[in-house]
Amino acid sequence: MRTILTRQFKLGPQNDKTTIPLKFELTGSVGLLIEFVYGPQNVELARAKQLIAAELLSANQSATVQNVKQYLPLQNLVTISAAKDGRYLGNHHYKAPQQQILLSPAHSSLGYLKPAKISGKWQISMHQHCIASKLVMAKIIISELEEYDELSQY
């Protein structure tokens, strides 16, 4: 396995509902492994209550303690999508803040199509569906799997 890209991100509310594309090209690989982690998953309680109350009021609803409580916990959500040679391969809207995504002709993780081959132009995109915390840290490591790597361990 050879790491081809490592990126770290500091995200805030200004990154809510945005996408960060990561583009690269592969030759001679048998698979692609994406390791992804972000946090915190849950928005800080005081901030979450404040944001929920504001949303309720903007929708002309009562922001009582009980009404706010029903929307807790408020979660940040970041997902990963993949495309190869301009063809969309998928995005599993999986809420886990730590993920391993495998893409290969033999096997691909839940939510992703198997690419016919690994060689080609790739775009891995990080989608910030909800960034409600003042600071969310994210890290993505993209590695190519070579012939001798055991795909079944992922």
GROMACS .gro file of N, CA, C and O in nm, residues 54-121:
model
  272
   54ALA      N    1  -3.315   2.878   1.747
   54ALA     CA    2  -3.323   2.979   1.641
   54ALA      C    3  -3.398   2.927   1.519
   54ALA      O    4  -3.479   2.999   1.459
   55GLU      N    5  -3.372   2.801   1.482
   55GLU     CA    6  -3.443   2.741   1.368
   55GLU      C    7  -3.592   2.726   1.396
   55GLU      O    8  -3.675   2.751   1.308
   56LEU      N    9  -3.626   2.684   1.516
   56LEU     CA   10  -3.768   2.670   1.552
   56LEU      C   11  -3.838   2.806   1.544
   56LEU      O   12  -3.948   2.817   1.487
   57LEU      N   13  -3.775   2.908   1.598
   57LEU     CA   14  -3.835   3.041   1.595
   57LEU      C   15  -3.850   3.093   1.452
   57LEU      O   16  -3.951   3.154   1.418
   58SER      N   17  -3.751   3.065   1.366
   58SER     CA   18  -3.760   3.112   1.227
   58SER      C   19  -3.870   3.039   1.151
   58SER      O   20  -3.918   3.088   1.049
   59ALA      N   21  -3.910   2.922   1.200
   59ALA     CA   22  -4.019   2.846   1.139
   59ALA      C   23  -4.152   2.872   1.211
   59ALA      O   24  -4.248   2.797   1.195
   60ASN      N   25  -4.154   2.979   1.291
   60ASN     CA   26  -4.273   3.016   1.367
   60ASN      C   27  -4.323   2.906   1.459
   60ASN      O   28  -4.443   2.884   1.474
   61GLN      N   29  -4.227   2.832   1.518
   61GLN     CA   30  -4.261   2.728   1.614
   61GLN      C   31  -4.208   2.768   1.751
   61GLN      O   32  -4.115   2.848   1.763
   62SER      N   33  -4.264   2.710   1.851
   62SER     CA   34  -4.223   2.739   1.988
   62SER      C   35  -4.086   2.677   2.017
   62SER      O   36  -4.061   2.561   1.983
   63ALA      N   37  -3.999   2.753   2.081
   63ALA     CA   38  -3.864   2.705   2.115
   63ALA      C   39  -3.856   2.668   2.262
   63ALA      O   40  -3.759   2.701   2.331
   64THR      N   41  -3.956   2.595   2.310
   64THR     CA   42  -3.953   2.551   2.450
   64THR      C   43  -3.842   2.448   2.469
   64THR      O   44  -3.792   2.389   2.372
   65VAL      N   45  -3.805   2.428   2.594
   65VAL     CA   46  -3.701   2.330   2.626
   65VAL      C   47  -3.738   2.194   2.569
   65VAL      O   48  -3.654   2.124   2.511
   66GLN      N   49  -3.864   2.154   2.582
   66GLN     CA   50  -3.909   2.024   2.531
   66GLN      C   51  -3.900   2.016   2.378
   66GLN      O   52  -3.858   1.915   2.324
   67ASN      N   53  -3.937   2.122   2.310
   67ASN     CA   54  -3.929   2.123   2.163
   67ASN      C   55  -3.784   2.116   2.116
   67ASN      O   56  -3.753   2.045   2.019
   68VAL      N   57  -3.696   2.189   2.182
   68VAL     CA   58  -3.554   2.187   2.146
   68VAL      C   59  -3.496   2.048   2.171
   68VAL      O   60  -3.424   1.994   2.088
   69LYS      N   61  -3.531   1.989   2.285
   69LYS     CA   62  -3.477   1.859   2.325
   69LYS      C   63  -3.502   1.749   2.223
   69LYS      O   64  -3.420   1.659   2.205
   70GLN      N   65  -3.616   1.755   2.154
   70GLN     CA   66  -3.650   1.648   2.059
   70GLN      C   67  -3.558   1.644   1.937
   70GLN      O   68  -3.557   1.546   1.864
   71TYR      N   69  -3.479   1.750   1.914
   71TYR     CA   70  -3.387   1.753   1.801
   71TYR      C   71  -3.243   1.725   1.840
   71TYR      O   72  -3.153   1.734   1.757
   72LEU      N   73  -3.222   1.692   1.967
   72LEU     CA   74  -3.086   1.663   2.014
   72LEU      C   75  -3.056   1.515   2.003
   72LEU      O   76  -3.146   1.433   2.016
   73PRO      N   77  -2.936   1.470   1.978
   73PRO     CA   78  -2.820   1.556   1.957
   73PRO      C   79  -2.818   1.610   1.815
   73PRO      O   80  -2.860   1.544   1.720
   74LEU      N   81  -2.767   1.730   1.800
   74LEU     CA   82  -2.744   1.788   1.669
   74LEU      C   83  -2.607   1.740   1.624
   74LEU      O   84  -2.511   1.745   1.701
   75GLN      N   85  -2.599   1.689   1.501
   75GLN     CA   86  -2.473   1.629   1.456
   75GLN      C   87  -2.417   1.700   1.333
   75GLN      O   88  -2.491   1.741   1.244
   76ASN      N   89  -2.284   1.710   1.332
   76ASN     CA   90  -2.213   1.749   1.211
   76ASN      C   91  -2.214   1.627   1.119
   76ASN      O   92  -2.213   1.514   1.168
   77LEU      N   93  -2.221   1.648   0.989
   77LEU     CA   94  -2.220   1.535   0.896
   77LEU      C   95  -2.132   1.567   0.776
   77LEU      O   96  -2.154   1.666   0.705
   78VAL      N   97  -2.031   1.483   0.757
   78VAL     CA   98  -1.940   1.494   0.643
   78VAL      C   99  -1.936   1.357   0.577
   78VAL      O  100  -1.922   1.255   0.645
   79THR      N  101  -1.950   1.353   0.444
   79THR     CA  102  -1.944   1.226   0.372
   79THR      C  103  -1.843   1.235   0.258
   79THR      O  104  -1.799   1.344   0.221
   80ILE      N  105  -1.812   1.118   0.201
   80ILE     CA  106  -1.715   1.107   0.093
   80ILE      C  107  -1.783   1.046  -0.029
   80ILE      O  108  -1.851   0.945  -0.019
   81SER      N  109  -1.761   1.110  -0.147
   81SER     CA  110  -1.808   1.049  -0.272
   81SER      C  111  -1.688   1.021  -0.361
   81SER      O  112  -1.580   1.076  -0.341
   82ALA      N  113  -1.709   0.933  -0.458
   82ALA     CA  114  -1.601   0.896  -0.549
   82ALA      C  115  -1.651   0.900  -0.692
   82ALA      O  116  -1.765   0.862  -0.721
   83ALA      N  117  -1.563   0.945  -0.781
   83ALA     CA  118  -1.589   0.943  -0.926
   83ALA      C  119  -1.459   0.905  -0.995
   83ALA      O  120  -1.350   0.941  -0.948
   84LYS      N  121  -1.470   0.829  -1.102
   84LYS     CA  122  -1.353   0.787  -1.178
   84LYS      C  123  -1.380   0.813  -1.326
   84LYS      O  124  -1.484   0.772  -1.377
   85ASP      N  125  -1.287   0.880  -1.390
   85ASP     CA  126  -1.300   0.914  -1.533
   85ASP      C  127  -1.435   0.980  -1.562
   85ASP      O  128  -1.501   0.951  -1.663
   86GLY      N  129  -1.479   1.066  -1.470
   86GLY     CA  130  -1.603   1.140  -1.488
   86GLY      C  131  -1.728   1.062  -1.456
   86GLY      O  132  -1.839   1.114  -1.468
   87ARG      N  133  -1.716   0.936  -1.411
   87ARG     CA  134  -1.832   0.853  -1.378
   87ARG      C  135  -1.848   0.844  -1.227
   87ARG      O  136  -1.757   0.801  -1.156
   88TYR      N  137  -1.964   0.884  -1.179
   88TYR     CA  138  -1.995   0.882  -1.036
   88TYR      C  139  -2.003   0.738  -0.986
   88TYR      O  140  -2.074   0.656  -1.045
   89LEU      N  141  -1.930   0.707  -0.879
   89LEU     CA  142  -1.931   0.571  -0.824
   89LEU      C  143  -2.010   0.558  -0.694
   89LEU      O  144  -2.041   0.447  -0.653
   90GLY      N  145  -2.041   0.670  -0.631
   90GLY     CA  146  -2.126   0.659  -0.513
   90GLY      C  147  -2.082   0.744  -0.395
   90GLY      O  148  -1.978   0.810  -0.397
   91ASN      N  149  -2.168   0.738  -0.292
   91ASN     CA  150  -2.147   0.808  -0.165
   91ASN      C  151  -2.238   0.741  -0.064
   91ASN      O  152  -2.359   0.746  -0.078
   92HIS      N  153  -2.179   0.678   0.035
   92HIS     CA  154  -2.259   0.617   0.141
   92HIS      C  155  -2.278   0.721   0.250
   92HIS      O  156  -2.181   0.761   0.315
   93HIS      N  157  -2.399   0.768   0.269
   93HIS     CA  158  -2.426   0.870   0.371
   93HIS      C  159  -2.423   0.804   0.508
   93HIS      O  160  -2.525   0.786   0.575
   94TYR      N  161  -2.305   0.769   0.547
   94TYR     CA  162  -2.278   0.695   0.669
   94TYR      C  163  -2.234   0.795   0.774
   94TYR      O  164  -2.142   0.873   0.752
   95LYS      N  165  -2.298   0.795   0.890
   95LYS     CA  166  -2.273   0.897   0.991
   95LYS      C  167  -2.148   0.873   1.075
   95LYS      O  168  -2.109   0.958   1.153
   96ALA      N  169  -2.084   0.759   1.061
   96ALA     CA  170  -1.967   0.730   1.144
   96ALA      C  171  -1.857   0.833   1.120
   96ALA      O  172  -1.823   0.863   1.006
   97PRO      N  173  -1.799   0.888   1.227
   97PRO     CA  174  -1.695   0.988   1.210
   97PRO      C  175  -1.558   0.928   1.177
   97PRO      O  176  -1.462   1.001   1.156
   98GLN      N  177  -1.552   0.796   1.168
   98GLN     CA  178  -1.428   0.730   1.126
   98GLN      C  179  -1.466   0.620   1.027
   98GLN      O  180  -1.546   0.533   1.059
   99GLN      N  181  -1.409   0.628   0.906
   99GLN     CA  182  -1.448   0.535   0.800
   99GLN      C  183  -1.328   0.487   0.719
   99GLN      O  184  -1.230   0.558   0.705
  100GLN      N  185  -1.341   0.366   0.667
  100GLN     CA  186  -1.249   0.312   0.566
  100GLN      C  187  -1.334   0.275   0.445
  100GLN      O  188  -1.430   0.199   0.459
  101ILE      N  189  -1.298   0.328   0.330
  101ILE     CA  190  -1.373   0.303   0.208
  101ILE      C  191  -1.280   0.235   0.109
  101ILE      O  192  -1.172   0.287   0.078
  102LEU      N  193  -1.320   0.118   0.062
  102LEU     CA  194  -1.242   0.043  -0.035
  102LEU      C  195  -1.310   0.050  -0.171
  102LEU      O  196  -1.432   0.031  -0.181
  103LEU      N  197  -1.231   0.075  -0.274
  103LEU     CA  198  -1.281   0.075  -0.412
  103LEU      C  199  -1.188  -0.012  -0.495
  103LEU      O  200  -1.069   0.016  -0.506
  104SER      N  201  -1.242  -0.119  -0.551
  104SER     CA  202  -1.163  -0.206  -0.638
  104SER      C  203  -1.257  -0.281  -0.732
  104SER      O  204  -1.377  -0.290  -0.705
  105PRO      N  205  -1.204  -0.338  -0.840
  105PRO     CA  206  -1.289  -0.417  -0.930
  105PRO      C  207  -1.346  -0.542  -0.861
  105PRO      O  208  -1.453  -0.590  -0.899
  106ALA      N  209  -1.279  -0.591  -0.759
  106ALA     CA  210  -1.325  -0.711  -0.689
  106ALA      C  211  -1.427  -0.680  -0.579
  106ALA      O  212  -1.519  -0.758  -0.554
  107HIS      N  213  -1.412  -0.566  -0.513
  107HIS     CA  214  -1.500  -0.531  -0.402
  107HIS      C  215  -1.497  -0.381  -0.379
  107HIS      O  216  -1.392  -0.319  -0.382
  108SER      N  217  -1.614  -0.324  -0.352
  108SER     CA  218  -1.622  -0.184  -0.312
  108SER      C  219  -1.711  -0.174  -0.190
  108SER      O  220  -1.804  -0.253  -0.172
  109SER      N  221  -1.682  -0.077  -0.107
  109SER     CA  222  -1.758  -0.056   0.017
  109SER      C  223  -1.903  -0.023  -0.014
  109SER      O  224  -1.937   0.025  -0.124
  110LEU      N  225  -1.989  -0.046   0.084
  110LEU     CA  226  -2.132  -0.020   0.074
  110LEU      C  227  -2.157   0.123   0.024
  110LEU      O  228  -2.098   0.218   0.075
  111GLY      N  229  -2.239   0.137  -0.078
  111GLY     CA  230  -2.274   0.267  -0.134
  111GLY      C  231  -2.194   0.306  -0.257
  111GLY      O  232  -2.221   0.408  -0.318
  112TYR      N  233  -2.095   0.222  -0.293
  112TYR     CA  234  -2.007   0.255  -0.406
  112TYR      C  235  -2.011   0.144  -0.510
  112TYR      O  236  -2.008   0.026  -0.476
  113LEU      N  237  -2.014   0.181  -0.637
  113LEU     CA  238  -2.003   0.084  -0.745
  113LEU      C  239  -1.859   0.039  -0.757
  113LEU      O  240  -1.766   0.113  -0.726
  114LYS      N  241  -1.840  -0.083  -0.807
  114LYS     CA  242  -1.705  -0.133  -0.833
  114LYS      C  243  -1.654  -0.071  -0.963
  114LYS      O  244  -1.721  -0.082  -1.066
  115PRO      N  245  -1.537  -0.007  -0.962
  115PRO     CA  246  -1.482   0.042  -1.088
  115PRO      C  247  -1.431  -0.075  -1.171
  115PRO      O  248  -1.382  -0.174  -1.116
  116ALA      N  249  -1.443  -0.068  -1.302
  116ALA     CA  250  -1.395  -0.175  -1.389
  116ALA      C  251  -1.244  -0.191  -1.377
  116ALA      O  252  -1.191  -0.302  -1.383
  117LYS      N  253  -1.175  -0.079  -1.358
  117LYS     CA  254  -1.031  -0.082  -1.336
  117LYS      C  255  -0.996   0.038  -1.248
  117LYS      O  256  -1.073   0.134  -1.238
  118ILE      N  257  -0.880   0.033  -1.186
  118ILE     CA  258  -0.840   0.140  -1.095
  118ILE      C  259  -0.764   0.251  -1.167
  118ILE      O  260  -0.775   0.368  -1.132
  119SER      N  261  -0.690   0.215  -1.269
  119SER     CA  262  -0.613   0.316  -1.344
  119SER      C  263  -0.708   0.419  -1.404
  119SER      O  264  -0.813   0.384  -1.458
  120GLY      N  265  -0.671   0.546  -1.392
  120GLY     CA  266  -0.750   0.652  -1.450
  120GLY      C  267  -0.750   0.777  -1.365
  120GLY      O  268  -0.673   0.789  -1.269
  121LYS      N  269  -0.838   0.870  -1.401
  121LYS     CA  270  -0.849   0.998  -1.331
  121LYS      C  271  -0.959   0.988  -1.225
  121LYS      O  272  -1.072   0.954  -1.256
   0.00000   0.00000   0.00000
